[in-house]
Amino acid sequence: MSDLRIAVLGVGMMGVFHVEALTKRIRGAKVTVISDFFDSKAQEVAAKIGARAVVDPIEAINDPEVDAVLIATPGKAHDEQVNACLNRGVPVLCEKPLTTDVGSAYRIVQKEAGLGRALIQVGFMRRFDPEYIALKKLITEGGLGNPLMLHCTHRNPAVPDFFNSEFAMRDSVVHEVDVARFLLAEELTSVQVLKGSATKSAPEGTSDPMLVVFETESGRIVTDEIYVRTGVAYEVRTEVVGERGSAMIGLDQNLQVKTTDGRWGGRLTPSFVERFGAAYDTELQRWVDAARAGTIDGPGAWDGYAAVAVCEAGAEAVRTGAKVTVSMQPRPGSAASATSDGSEPEPGITAPDLMGARP
Amino acid sequence: MSDLRIAVLGVGMMGVFHVEALTKRIRGAKVTVISDFFDSKAQEVAAKIGARAVVDPIEAINDPEVDAVLIATPGKAHDEQVNACLNRGVPVLCEKPLTTDVGSAYRIVQKEAGLGRALIQVGFMRRFDPEYIALKKLITEGGLGNPLMLHCTHRNPAVPDFFNSEFAMRDSVVHEVDVARFLLAEELTSVQVLKGSATKSAPEGTSDPMLVVFETESGRIVTDEIYVRTGVAYEVRTEVVGERGSAMIGLDQNLQVKTTDGRWGGRLTPSFVERFGAAYDTELQRWVDAARAGTIDGPGAWDGYAAVAVCEAGAEAVRTGAKVTVSMQPRPGSAASATSDGSEPEPGITAPDLMGARP
Amino acid sequence: MSDLRIAVLGVGMMGVFHVEALTKRIRGAKVTVISDFFDSKAQEVAAKIGARAVVDPIEAINDPEVDAVLIATPGKAHDEQVNACLNRGVPVLCEKPLTTDVGSAYRIVQKEAGLGRALIQVGFMRRFDPEYIALKKLITEGGLGNPLMLHCTHRNPAVPDFFNSEFAMRDSVVHEVDVARFLLAEELTSVQVLKGSATKSAPEGTSDPMLVVFETESGRIVTDEIYVRTGVAYEVRTEVVGERGSAMIGLDQNLQVKTTDGRWGGRLTPSFVERFGAAYDTELQRWVDAARAGTIDGPGAWDGYAAVAVCEAGAEAVRTGAKVTVSMQPRPGSAASATSDGSEPEPGITAPDLMGARP
Amino acid sequence: MSDLRIAVLGVGMMGVFHVEALTKRIRGAKVTVISDFFDSKAQEVAAKIGARAVVDPIEAINDPEVDAVLIATPGKAHDEQVNACLNRGVPVLCEKPLTTDVGSAYRIVQKEAGLGRALIQVGFMRRFDPEYIALKKLITEGGLGNPLMLHCTHRNPAVPDFFNSEFAMRDSVVHEVDVARFLLAEELTSVQVLKGSATKSAPEGTSDPMLVVFETESGRIVTDEIYVRTGVAYEVRTEVVGERGSAMIGLDQNLQVKTTDGRWGGRLTPSFVERFGAAYDTELQRWVDAARAGTIDGPGAWDGYAAVAVCEAGAEAVRTGAKVTVSMQPRPGSAASATSDGSEPEPGITAPDLMGARP
């Protein structure tokens, strides 16, 4: 099957992030058209990846070389653009929010329902995060009994000054709104905001942090501490408190569960697939990219030889019980210099910081 | 650039694992030829992905529709196959071991050196794992001072009976051999094996666990506890003990460092890129795959509408300080049923277990 | 100085708990008088420790052989008993609550103030817990900047049915009230209770869990999830969210801090005093108790000999680099049987459970 | 029963540490006689606690006012002093080592056996540490199956230069020798020392770190990494690897176990006794000490009143569902100043460091 030809609307930070993924890591996709409010930005990004820049986003949506649309424009532009996608009947991945007011959002829902076909996907990407998936699975399979409360924490190290209390609600809390709906599988019915002492980093009139309290259809309580100027790091934590145990994600230590046998802990990695599956993919992608350029990008023949030499000595040590000296030939010079040590981080992902292990 | 056309030799567990990645997740690659000792197995795998089965692996390597070769055959077959790749001058990713004896491995090193071009990559995939990369970076940047000792632990839940002490050395310890060389950037010069009490699960005559002790060129000590019938899980742990601190990976809790300020801990996730970068990729890949089939595979328009409705009420709650009821329209029926909740695990990766958060 | 002679009023669970400590572990104290609503219970406890049972608690307070009073009676009895202590001018340790209504509590405050001498101590024992002390110190020394929010979690595995929502407020939340006052060093000015879905284990009409939200004088928000029928364990967690970082205790992993350098972690045990100080005390107390009975209660001469034998061989191994066989004499029989292996838990403390390390 | 009258021999660091415990925290004991090689030091310590200084340690042992002896002199002095205790038939707690050579140690074992009475206890205090007790219990109850290997790590931040490789064996490794014997309940039969790269902080000729490998009677392997100039902290870690799981202590996170159900984790604190038992003891000891001085040392009447006031408002909030303002009377001035906030650390224990929660 030929690649999906995608128009990306809006190439600010998120748009560029998506263009890079679609160009370097995602299989079966091709960005053919770029559009942005600033046409020069669109042209710059398009030039890098061999796509076309189109000034009018609606024209981009209707381009005959476009099979699907990714919308990363500001929220105000979404209504018209999503509607244009529905009009043409092309799949669209729309960054949150769907639109900026309830009326237009509902009209889109109705319109899509009238088409009888799911065309619109909204960018709540936490549903694809392994920790949220594991937490959802734990709830669904009854591991916590009936979930009674949900505690969310959303902390950003810093945001610009225009990020006021209402903006925080629409831009950050919106993620927890979807997380709560996703995990509890019901709608939220009320919301209350408790504003306490604000950090000095917040502009006059902005409440930061805030405590947001939701109720759900069935009467569950969902709390969300939203604090976007912590100066610390990006911290997103979710705890589900159930009738038969509780579980927390976001501790930088994977999913941890407390159960009615009085234990806390997590599941050990069951096999190499879970532990090193991503490393295998990275290895393959980098090897494929290097092989297309006629070289390698990882441990080479010398590394293979050295391992054989040591393990051969090791096998003798197993048999004899003695200390065995490893004997190695000199390393030939020519190919060596081309041998990467594989220590560079995966392309397209920011280099892991000194002590951070998460890719 | 056209996709890299790959011949996969050997479609046992690892070969199939690689074929799946190359077909579903790796961009720029295409498996065109499959070969296996059991031709029917090769035909079965080839049929699924639209490739050709070729009986003779050397013929597969020399196939005009093959740009690169992935070798996942048993170690005994590697020597001839890798040499054939060198003869034809095609890039090859060879699963460990490079070959099964030192002499043939060194001849390959020499032959590649003679070509003056790095064609052979060996499948030590831990070098691509974020935790090992972070540990390497920490060492290289001097965060631990001079590394003095390296303690490795390699535990498997279970292995077949033919997995005897010598096999464990060649098949499992080989990974730690490469890890030690990768992290310490020097060769191993001696090896000693200490065999203690064996688990009852081990066959008569097999020492399991064993303690393997290496020395390096500069006199460092590397220990490796190898224990392949723990009945517990897949546990791979590495601790570097340096002159100015120590660090451990493999605790299922990311890289943890102990430093001379008397603290232990890790780096918090600095931004959404590190925390949710993989989730974004998964979201995009699944959306691309779904869009090519004319549908979506994630949160839909209704989810977008619900979030807008709640956040609009939330914004009012921010302004008024009161509890605000969320008002929502009825959900239209038709498109809803097509809306996935995004909770299925990524295709091609084993479903995460009840409490396991690692993908 | 002679021992403090103490009257213990009320020997239900808490009273007995205190009597045991005062008799076995606390230095400088002696329980001389016991009083309880059920006189037979008082007599039983008194008989065990060589104290006198006194029917009337006020008479017990005024007993000439009483220097201080420990009140562990039900809250309703506290007003009269504390006043009697003030009347006589004896120090009193009163389990919470001080009294059951604000008016009587304030009259006691005034009366003590009139005496010009602090006689009343209230049993908020968390102020003596090392984790709370460390958290208080961290706040006081400015390690978190201005504390903005405080999140408390108080979970019990099970409680009797009379433990309704109001009882939970007065008996459990009261601890978090003191914790908040202790940590933030200011008064609480308002309280709100959010009741959500209740666990099926709660009787009809009882809201369990509840979310209690306090405001403080300076406008800080304090949340407390109170959930007393979790079926899991005793979980008490406190997180302080400050302007320059956050810190959490109660994770069963000691105090963990997140700081503006983007790190999480804790302080490593700086010396043997912190790591093994309590073990030394336990060793001494058990040895003293055993020595008074003419025996030992810990590792004996044989253990000392065996260690010398091994370390002497070890010293030779250090010098020679070779494997040295340890040579040991036969173990004499007679004294051996009296040698405890020291594995019994400290008297007076419930045996640690299979996997629990906290004493 | 009257207090045990103890002679403490040697008041260097450990001796003073024990004198303080015996004087302030241990019930039923009284230090009556102090002896030290430096008589002025003995006189200084004795003066502080109302004991007598005696120049000759043997005379101190035979003093009629001595019921038991605590030996904290250098190892060279132990042989004569322990023998004197046996001669007089008094119980003795002897800091490790029992003596400095195998012959004298064994003669003591024989002599005590001849008495038919256990008089000698050796100061291996780890047997009294809750984590070691929990680990021992886990092994004894079969939770790990047959223990196959034991990995110990003993790291000190710094030691004086006289602390050479052999000294490390006799002074530090000796603890792991006892730990191995305690946990595995069998003797060690051989020892081997592997010396690798040494830290620059070690004097010429001193191997630091070293890897010490023991074998046990039944053929188990015990490893001990001994590294006494890490510059980091006091780190003592022990991992038992068994046939049915493994467990580690010393992670500053309590006992953690990995089991054949593929889980890692720990036991949650089952009740307030385990969580706050030590806090209760501290509260009581400090209150007793304060009461003997006619005052309090913890939360006072005002704290009790404030809690009642808040909880009374809280109870109303439970009933009404509304936000209830807390109304409080003014705080009377006089007694307030005497009210400690209880935040000072336990007397006799070094103040917990900024981020450390262990007492």
GROMACS .gro file of N, CA, C and O in nm, chain A residues 310-326, chain B residues 169 189-195 210-215, chain C residues 321 323, chain D residues 192 194 215:
model
  144
  310VAL      N    1   3.630  -1.329   2.431
  310VAL     CA    2   3.608  -1.335   2.577
  310VAL      C    3   3.523  -1.456   2.614
  310VAL      O    4   3.553  -1.527   2.711
  311CYS      N    5   3.419  -1.479   2.540
  311CYS     CA    6   3.329  -1.590   2.577
  311CYS      C    7   3.396  -1.725   2.554
  311CYS      O    8   3.367  -1.822   2.625
  312GLU      N    9   3.486  -1.731   2.455
  312GLU     CA   10   3.560  -1.857   2.437
  312GLU      C   11   3.649  -1.883   2.560
  312GLU      O   12   3.654  -1.995   2.611
  313ALA      N   13   3.714  -1.778   2.606
  313ALA     CA   14   3.791  -1.791   2.730
  313ALA      C   15   3.697  -1.824   2.846
  313ALA      O   16   3.729  -1.905   2.934
  314GLY      N   17   3.582  -1.762   2.847
  314GLY     CA   18   3.483  -1.787   2.952
  314GLY      C   19   3.439  -1.931   2.953
  314GLY      O   20   3.423  -1.992   3.060
  315ALA      N   21   3.417  -1.987   2.836
  315ALA     CA   22   3.374  -2.127   2.829
  315ALA      C   23   3.483  -2.217   2.886
  315ALA      O   24   3.454  -2.315   2.955
  316GLU      N   25   3.608  -2.181   2.859
  316GLU     CA   26   3.718  -2.260   2.916
  316GLU      C   27   3.718  -2.245   3.069
  316GLU      O   28   3.741  -2.341   3.142
  317ALA      N   29   3.691  -2.123   3.115
  317ALA     CA   30   3.684  -2.099   3.260
  317ALA      C   31   3.571  -2.179   3.323
  317ALA      O   32   3.583  -2.228   3.436
  318VAL      N   33   3.462  -2.194   3.252
  318VAL     CA   34   3.352  -2.277   3.303
  318VAL      C   35   3.401  -2.420   3.321
  318VAL      O   36   3.374  -2.483   3.424
  319ARG      N   37   3.472  -2.469   3.220
  319ARG     CA   38   3.515  -2.609   3.224
  319ARG      C   39   3.623  -2.633   3.329
  319ARG      O   40   3.620  -2.732   3.402
  320THR      N   41   3.720  -2.540   3.339
  320THR     CA   42   3.837  -2.566   3.423
  320THR      C   43   3.826  -2.510   3.565
  320THR      O   44   3.895  -2.554   3.655
  321GLY      N   45   3.742  -2.411   3.584
  321GLY     CA   46   3.733  -2.348   3.715
  321GLY      C   47   3.848  -2.252   3.742
  321GLY      O   48   3.854  -2.188   3.847
  322ALA      N   49   3.941  -2.243   3.649
  322ALA     CA   50   4.057  -2.156   3.670
  322ALA      C   51   4.033  -2.019   3.608
  322ALA      O   52   3.938  -1.998   3.533
  323LYS      N   53   4.120  -1.928   3.639
  323LYS     CA   54   4.119  -1.797   3.576
  323LYS      C   55   4.183  -1.811   3.439
  323LYS      O   56   4.295  -1.863   3.428
  324VAL      N   57   4.117  -1.769   3.333
  324VAL     CA   58   4.167  -1.786   3.198
  324VAL      C   59   4.196  -1.650   3.137
  324VAL      O   60   4.112  -1.559   3.141
  325THR      N   61   4.316  -1.636   3.083
  325THR     CA   62   4.352  -1.510   3.018
  325THR      C   63   4.290  -1.504   2.879
  325THR      O   64   4.289  -1.603   2.807
  326VAL      N   65   4.237  -1.389   2.847
  326VAL     CA   66   4.178  -1.369   2.715
  326VAL      C   67   4.289  -1.329   2.619
  326VAL      O   68   4.366  -1.238   2.648
  528MET      N   69   2.733  -1.893   2.918
  528MET     CA   70   2.846  -1.805   2.892
  528MET      C   71   2.836  -1.743   2.752
  528MET      O   72   2.846  -1.623   2.733
  548THR      N   73   4.050  -0.881   2.993
  548THR     CA   74   4.173  -0.958   2.977
  548THR      C   75   4.175  -1.093   3.048
  548THR      O   76   4.258  -1.176   3.017
  549SER      N   77   4.088  -1.115   3.145
  549SER     CA   78   4.081  -1.248   3.204
  549SER      C   79   3.941  -1.274   3.253
  549SER      O   80   3.861  -1.182   3.271
  550VAL      N   81   3.914  -1.400   3.272
  550VAL     CA   82   3.780  -1.440   3.315
  550VAL      C   83   3.792  -1.560   3.409
  550VAL      O   84   3.875  -1.648   3.389
  551GLN      N   85   3.711  -1.558   3.512
  551GLN     CA   86   3.709  -1.667   3.610
  551GLN      C   87   3.563  -1.696   3.643
  551GLN      O   88   3.481  -1.605   3.648
  552VAL      N   89   3.532  -1.822   3.665
  552VAL     CA   90   3.393  -1.859   3.692
  552VAL      C   91   3.385  -1.925   3.828
  552VAL      O   92   3.455  -2.023   3.855
  553LEU      N   93   3.301  -1.871   3.915
  553LEU     CA   94   3.280  -1.930   4.048
  553LEU      C   95   3.143  -1.995   4.049
  553LEU      O   96   3.043  -1.930   4.024
  554LYS      N   97   3.143  -2.122   4.074
  554LYS     CA   98   3.017  -2.197   4.073
  554LYS      C   99   2.980  -2.230   4.216
  554LYS      O  100   3.058  -2.292   4.288
  569MET      N  101   2.592  -1.878   3.834
  569MET     CA  102   2.738  -1.871   3.839
  569MET      C  103   2.776  -1.725   3.864
  569MET      O  104   2.702  -1.634   3.830
  570LEU      N  105   2.894  -1.709   3.920
  570LEU     CA  106   2.949  -1.575   3.932
  570LEU      C  107   3.071  -1.567   3.840
  570LEU      O  108   3.168  -1.642   3.859
  571VAL      N  109   3.063  -1.482   3.741
  571VAL     CA  110   3.173  -1.466   3.646
  571VAL      C  111   3.247  -1.337   3.682
  571VAL      O  112   3.185  -1.234   3.703
  572VAL      N  113   3.381  -1.349   3.691
  572VAL     CA  114   3.461  -1.232   3.728
  572VAL      C  115   3.561  -1.203   3.616
  572VAL      O  116   3.638  -1.290   3.577
  573PHE      N  117   3.553  -1.083   3.561
  573PHE     CA  118   3.645  -1.040   3.457
  573PHE      C  119   3.743  -0.938   3.512
  573PHE      O  120   3.711  -0.863   3.604
  574GLU      N  121   3.861  -0.934   3.452
  574GLU     CA  122   3.951  -0.820   3.472
  574GLU      C  123   3.964  -0.747   3.339
  574GLU      O  124   3.953  -0.808   3.232
 1039GLY      N  125   4.656  -1.318   4.783
 1039GLY     CA  126   4.579  -1.317   4.659
 1039GLY      C  127   4.520  -1.453   4.626
 1039GLY      O  128   4.448  -1.468   4.528
 1041LYS      N  129   4.302  -1.821   4.722
 1041LYS     CA  130   4.185  -1.865   4.796
 1041LYS      C  131   4.234  -1.934   4.921
 1041LYS      O  132   4.317  -2.025   4.914
 1269GLN      N  133   3.848  -1.557   4.928
 1269GLN     CA  134   3.937  -1.514   4.821
 1269GLN      C  135   3.918  -1.363   4.804
 1269GLN      O  136   3.808  -1.313   4.818
 1271LEU      N  137   3.973  -1.037   4.551
 1271LEU     CA  138   4.006  -0.986   4.419
 1271LEU      C  139   4.027  -0.837   4.429
 1271LEU      O  140   3.939  -0.763   4.472
 1292GLU      N  141   3.308  -1.897   5.026
 1292GLU     CA  142   3.225  -2.015   5.005
 1292GLU      C  143   3.175  -2.062   5.141
 1292GLU      O  144   3.242  -2.042   5.242
   0.00000   0.00000   0.00000
